[in-house]
Amino acid sequence: MSKLIIVSNRLPVTVAKQEEAFEYHKSLGGLATGLKSYHKKADSIWIGWPGIASNELKEEEKAGIEKKLESDHGCLPVFLSAEEKEKYYDGFCNNTLWPLFHYFTNKMEFKSDTWEAYKHVNEKFFRVLDEVMEENDQVWVHDYQLMLLPGMIRDKYPQAKIGFFLHIPFPSNEIFRLLIWRDEILEGVLGSDLIGFHTYDYVRHFLSSTRRLMGLSSHLNTVHYGNRNIRVDAFPMGIDYEKFYREYTDSEFIEDTKLVQDSKKDMKLILSVDRLDYTKGIPNRLEAFDAFLELYPEYVEKVKFILIVAPSRETVRSYEKLKRQVEELVGKINGKYSTSNWMPVWFYYKPFTQKTLIALYRNADVLLVTPLRDGMNLVAKEYAASRRDLEGMIVISETAGAASELGEAIHVNPRDNVAIARGLYKALEMPLEEKHTINKIFHQRLKRYSLDFWAKEFISSLQSHEKTPIIKEGVLNIGEDSDQLMKEYHQAEKRLILLDYDGTLVGFTSIPQRARPDQSLKDLLTTMGENPQNTLAIVSGRDRQTLEKWLGDLPLHLVASHGLWVKNYNEDWKSTVMLTHDWKPVVYEVMQMYSDRMPGSIIEEKDYSIALHYRKCDPDMVAEKMGEIKEALLTLVHAMSLGVLEGNKVLEVKDVRVNKGLAVAHLMRENSYDFILAAGDDVTDEDLFDALPSHAFSIKVGFGSTRAAYYVDDWRAIRSLLQKLKGS
Ligand code: GDG
């Protein structure tokens, strides 16, 4: 039976050394708090760092921790040394990815040693996972610390179901592209079958990055990558609703509640709860509270602002600075407004128990949540769920993921102090009836889309993910039938091998002239072509001159311009069709008009066609304009023997009499072959496949619908297939 493995940077349990003994306590933070109960119910294995540096531990202590974590908590530790933690976590995670993904480009650093540590630690996580992993397991990888891990798992376990969830925002492509290692990060995440984000904005941003930076196409939230479909979707994380909604009658809770109420007296209570982080906008919030007291002096001595900041990332220098900044601002405001019996801001730099937080949530008139950026923000949801009396109100920044679900709360721009001050006033003054209506809506939503629901939704989407490659049914990976192919190749006396060039024997380059054959390809083609039993032909869309220059001295037949020109080995070029050219100026003019408005596009004129290449154009612009261009060209060529053909990032108007199938027919007429192999990647190669007899091996390179019988991943696979045939 397959099992579920959760992997996150931190385990839900933190281990600390106290004198000679070890203490195990709950980890703080959104992810750990959130997923723990699901982990318990799902009987999963949770892999992560237990929060203690491994160089402080003796081998037997590690073994003891391992045993205890496994038996009591279903956890497997990944031990990290102090140096690994510093470079991977403080360094790459928190000084590169965290600021970048939260749009703090001024705080981000690019250091190759921290990147190396990030790769190394991701591998370390993989090794621990590898010890317990079985082929059909489901793995749920969490967050920005482990973005390379899905790719590593996919390499070794192609059949595993891998889900990845990002708890922080995924930034717009303009920001993400600043990252030096953006390709590696995207490729790592794309090892998954399912990629989840908190909001649709992050989904859009991710898809835009895969499209713009990697040229991947997507349809209905599904990205096509290699031979896989990857689903990308929004799964807004919920909270353990019951825990916050429940009535508590224990003496500890009653005591906490009494303390809060006594300290509140007849004042209104404003609350905020955050981890210490510059993304949470704590200084801005304090400035806004100052503005509030300036703007609404009637609230002096009438409000109390409890600012709870849980210590976090204390080893990162910028966080120390932030703490000092917050302390100074609190001092400034208290110095400015305090009276003999009143102090406006109560700052607590320490964690509270969850019960105490609930007591505070239930008695705070307004929750002020104004992060500058926040993936979700669970505190806002916890507060709403805690308000059994329906009397709370939330002021939330529009840049927090939770804002889209708490649409009825008061939304503010977190950089606008006056807007926050006004929002706070509005919340404090809101009529009870309006608060009731809004709180009821919050409860309905939070109760339904709870934490459990979120985790189940994600896992069930992962389980039901279809692993179908993007290829029509019945098409086989040639790898599975290569023995048969080898056998028939050997038994044959006369073999015809037809190979497209670009994308089939070499990869694509941004400038077509750069795709010249390398020496190893030339050697391979020479050996294959020299074999007297073989007739080897390159069947390309390229012009005669290029093929002649690049491959003319090899023992091959050449078919240029999609079949218009054929050159048998040691003979001259012959044309297969009598062409007319009178249509070209008018088609060229229309194409030029569109090309002028599509930066990055190139027009290429060939003997029998004119092509508009748009590989380097902005994909959004292409998507918008393509319909119009096709329509214009189709109308133009309607009455001529011309067709409008869409290829791989190219639109071509061509004489329809010219196609690769015709040229193949010409080659086949010259001899009879008992083995035929054809390979191509483009739509123009479909004519080639169509013209083949039924016993031929036809191979589509890459994915997409095809009339070929087999497919391979890319041009490298064709080269290695030819190597195998050559060497056998
Ligand atoms: C990341 C993303 C996303 C806070 N102080 C105390 C305490 N907490 C608990 C809260 C809440 C959690 O920690 C904080 O969750 P957030 O969502 O606000 O923020 P991050 O930790 O930054 O989490 C975030 C989240 O992942 C989930 O995907 O929402 O955007 O940045 O549960 O209650 N808990 C206790 N004492 C405290 O003093 N016991």
mmCIF file of N, CA and C in Angstrom, residues 3-53:
data_model
loop_
_atom_site.group_PDB
_atom_site.id
_atom_site.type_symbol
_atom_site.label_atom_id
_atom_site.label_comp_id
_atom_site.label_asym_id
_atom_site.label_seq_id
_atom_site.Cartn_x
_atom_site.Cartn_y
_atom_site.Cartn_z
ATOM 1 N N LYS A 3 2.070 5.016 0.856
ATOM 2 C CA LYS A 3 1.953 5.848 2.061
ATOM 3 C C LYS A 3 2.153 7.316 1.696
ATOM 4 N N LEU A 4 1.801 8.183 2.650
ATOM 5 C CA LEU A 4 1.991 9.618 2.447
ATOM 6 C C LEU A 4 3.223 10.075 3.222
ATOM 7 N N ILE A 5 4.085 10.803 2.523
ATOM 8 C CA ILE A 5 5.263 11.357 3.195
ATOM 9 C C ILE A 5 5.189 12.875 3.082
ATOM 10 N N ILE A 6 5.200 13.542 4.222
ATOM 11 C CA ILE A 6 5.209 15.011 4.223
ATOM 12 C C ILE A 6 6.659 15.448 4.409
ATOM 13 N N VAL A 7 7.094 16.417 3.638
ATOM 14 C CA VAL A 7 8.459 16.920 3.832
ATOM 15 C C VAL A 7 8.408 18.435 3.966
ATOM 16 N N SER A 8 8.972 18.947 5.049
ATOM 17 C CA SER A 8 9.060 20.405 5.204
ATOM 18 C C SER A 8 10.378 20.723 5.890
ATOM 19 N N ASN A 9 10.779 21.970 5.796
ATOM 20 C CA ASN A 9 12.052 22.336 6.414
ATOM 21 C C ASN A 9 12.059 21.978 7.902
ATOM 22 N N ARG A 10 11.068 22.489 8.648
ATOM 23 C CA ARG A 10 11.010 22.202 10.086
ATOM 24 C C ARG A 10 10.014 21.092 10.362
ATOM 25 N N LEU A 11 10.351 20.281 11.341
ATOM 26 C CA LEU A 11 9.378 19.292 11.805
ATOM 27 C C LEU A 11 8.366 20.005 12.698
ATOM 28 N N PRO A 12 7.201 19.397 12.918
ATOM 29 C CA PRO A 12 6.249 20.054 13.830
ATOM 30 C C PRO A 12 6.722 19.997 15.283
ATOM 31 N N VAL A 13 7.812 19.260 15.503
ATOM 32 C CA VAL A 13 8.374 19.139 16.860
ATOM 33 C C VAL A 13 9.789 19.719 16.831
ATOM 34 N N THR A 14 10.103 20.548 17.813
ATOM 35 C CA THR A 14 11.446 21.111 17.892
ATOM 36 C C THR A 14 12.184 20.462 19.059
ATOM 37 N N VAL A 15 13.434 20.084 18.793
ATOM 38 C CA VAL A 15 14.228 19.445 19.846
ATOM 39 C C VAL A 15 15.225 20.470 20.374
ATOM 40 N N ALA A 16 15.317 20.573 21.685
ATOM 41 C CA ALA A 16 16.299 21.494 22.276
ATOM 42 C C ALA A 16 17.024 20.772 23.400
ATOM 43 N N LYS A 17 18.299 21.148 23.590
ATOM 44 C CA LYS A 17 19.074 20.476 24.637
ATOM 45 C C LYS A 17 19.006 21.327 25.901
ATOM 46 N N GLN A 18 18.606 20.721 26.983
ATOM 47 C CA GLN A 18 18.570 21.415 28.272
ATOM 48 C C GLN A 18 19.480 20.657 29.211
ATOM 49 N N GLU A 19 20.633 21.262 29.532
ATOM 50 C CA GLU A 19 21.667 20.555 30.305
ATOM 51 C C GLU A 19 21.997 19.254 29.575
ATOM 52 N N GLU A 20 21.704 18.111 30.230
ATOM 53 C CA GLU A 20 22.050 16.844 29.575
ATOM 54 C C GLU A 20 20.842 16.189 28.877
ATOM 55 N N ALA A 21 19.647 16.771 29.119
ATOM 56 C CA ALA A 21 18.445 16.117 28.569
ATOM 57 C C ALA A 21 17.941 16.855 27.326
ATOM 58 N N PHE A 22 17.072 16.176 26.587
ATOM 59 C CA PHE A 22 16.486 16.803 25.404
ATOM 60 C C PHE A 22 15.020 17.103 25.645
ATOM 61 N N GLU A 23 14.613 18.299 25.193
ATOM 62 C CA GLU A 23 13.199 18.658 25.322
ATOM 63 C C GLU A 23 12.561 18.640 23.945
ATOM 64 N N TYR A 24 11.331 18.188 23.908
ATOM 65 C CA TYR A 24 10.595 18.151 22.638
ATOM 66 C C TYR A 24 9.389 19.068 22.786
ATOM 67 N N HIS A 25 9.362 20.155 22.007
ATOM 68 C CA HIS A 25 8.161 20.989 22.084
ATOM 69 C C HIS A 25 7.639 21.359 20.704
ATOM 70 N N LYS A 26 6.389 21.856 20.692
ATOM 71 C CA LYS A 26 5.710 22.176 19.430
ATOM 72 C C LYS A 26 6.446 23.283 18.698
ATOM 73 N N SER A 27 6.555 23.156 17.376
ATOM 74 C CA SER A 27 7.187 24.227 16.604
ATOM 75 C C SER A 27 6.155 25.315 16.337
ATOM 76 N N LEU A 28 6.642 26.575 16.271
ATOM 77 C CA LEU A 28 5.746 27.694 15.945
ATOM 78 C C LEU A 28 5.657 27.855 14.433
ATOM 79 N N GLY A 29 4.830 28.760 13.992
ATOM 80 C CA GLY A 29 4.779 29.068 12.551
ATOM 81 C C GLY A 29 3.570 28.434 11.903
ATOM 82 N N GLY A 30 3.154 29.061 10.808
ATOM 83 C CA GLY A 30 1.918 28.685 10.135
ATOM 84 C C GLY A 30 1.864 27.238 9.693
ATOM 85 N N LEU A 31 2.923 26.769 9.051
ATOM 86 C CA LEU A 31 2.902 25.428 8.469
ATOM 87 C C LEU A 31 2.842 24.349 9.545
ATOM 88 N N ALA A 32 3.731 24.485 10.538
ATOM 89 C CA ALA A 32 3.798 23.467 11.583
ATOM 90 C C ALA A 32 2.487 23.397 12.351
ATOM 91 N N THR A 33 1.986 24.580 12.744
ATOM 92 C CA THR A 33 0.728 24.600 13.502
ATOM 93 C C THR A 33 -0.374 24.001 12.649
ATOM 94 N N GLY A 34 -0.334 24.366 11.364
ATOM 95 C CA GLY A 34 -1.414 23.990 10.468
ATOM 96 C C GLY A 34 -1.532 22.509 10.179
ATOM 97 N N LEU A 35 -0.425 21.894 9.832
ATOM 98 C CA LEU A 35 -0.513 20.555 9.252
ATOM 99 C C LEU A 35 -0.435 19.415 10.256
ATOM 100 N N LYS A 36 -0.092 19.786 11.501
ATOM 101 C CA LYS A 36 0.165 18.747 12.501
ATOM 102 C C LYS A 36 -1.011 17.792 12.705
ATOM 103 N N SER A 37 -2.202 18.370 12.794
ATOM 104 C CA SER A 37 -3.340 17.490 13.086
ATOM 105 C C SER A 37 -3.640 16.573 11.888
ATOM 106 N N TYR A 38 -3.436 17.083 10.668
ATOM 107 C CA TYR A 38 -3.660 16.233 9.501
ATOM 108 C C TYR A 38 -2.663 15.077 9.493
ATOM 109 N N HIS A 39 -1.444 15.386 9.830
ATOM 110 C CA HIS A 39 -0.376 14.379 9.868
ATOM 111 C C HIS A 39 -0.743 13.235 10.813
ATOM 112 N N LYS A 40 -1.289 13.616 11.946
ATOM 113 C CA LYS A 40 -1.678 12.613 12.941
ATOM 114 C C LYS A 40 -2.746 11.688 12.367
ATOM 115 N N LYS A 41 -3.771 12.314 11.777
ATOM 116 C CA LYS A 41 -4.892 11.527 11.255
ATOM 117 C C LYS A 41 -4.475 10.664 10.071
ATOM 118 N N ALA A 42 -3.618 11.198 9.210
ATOM 119 C CA ALA A 42 -3.272 10.488 7.972
ATOM 120 C C ALA A 42 -2.222 9.414 8.199
ATOM 121 N N ASP A 43 -1.688 9.335 9.409
ATOM 122 C CA ASP A 43 -0.658 8.351 9.726
ATOM 123 C C ASP A 43 0.499 8.439 8.729
ATOM 124 N N SER A 44 0.893 9.650 8.448
ATOM 125 C CA SER A 44 1.955 9.857 7.462
ATOM 126 C C SER A 44 3.325 9.887 8.148
ATOM 127 N N ILE A 45 4.353 9.924 7.313
ATOM 128 C CA ILE A 45 5.705 10.129 7.840
ATOM 129 C C ILE A 45 6.044 11.584 7.546
ATOM 130 N N TRP A 46 6.589 12.274 8.538
ATOM 131 C CA TRP A 46 6.952 13.691 8.318
ATOM 132 C C TRP A 46 8.467 13.808 8.412
ATOM 133 N N ILE A 47 9.061 14.314 7.342
ATOM 134 C CA ILE A 47 10.522 14.462 7.303
ATOM 135 C C ILE A 47 10.884 15.940 7.404
ATOM 136 N N GLY A 48 11.837 16.259 8.275
ATOM 137 C CA GLY A 48 12.246 17.665 8.394
ATOM 138 C C GLY A 48 13.361 17.841 9.399
ATOM 139 N N TRP A 49 13.784 19.075 9.538
ATOM 140 C CA TRP A 49 14.872 19.410 10.471
ATOM 141 C C TRP A 49 14.288 19.606 11.875
ATOM 142 N N PRO A 50 14.896 18.977 12.900
ATOM 143 C CA PRO A 50 14.312 19.101 14.239
ATOM 144 C C PRO A 50 14.731 20.366 14.987
ATOM 145 N N GLY A 51 15.483 21.253 14.320
ATOM 146 C CA GLY A 51 15.780 22.547 14.943
ATOM 147 C C GLY A 51 16.998 22.561 15.847
ATOM 148 N N ILE A 52 17.786 21.501 15.834
ATOM 149 C CA ILE A 52 18.980 21.472 16.672
ATOM 150 C C ILE A 52 20.185 21.168 15.770
ATOM 151 N N ALA A 53 21.297 21.874 16.013
ATOM 152 C CA ALA A 53 22.466 21.675 15.139
ATOM 153 C C ALA A 53 23.102 20.317 15.413
#
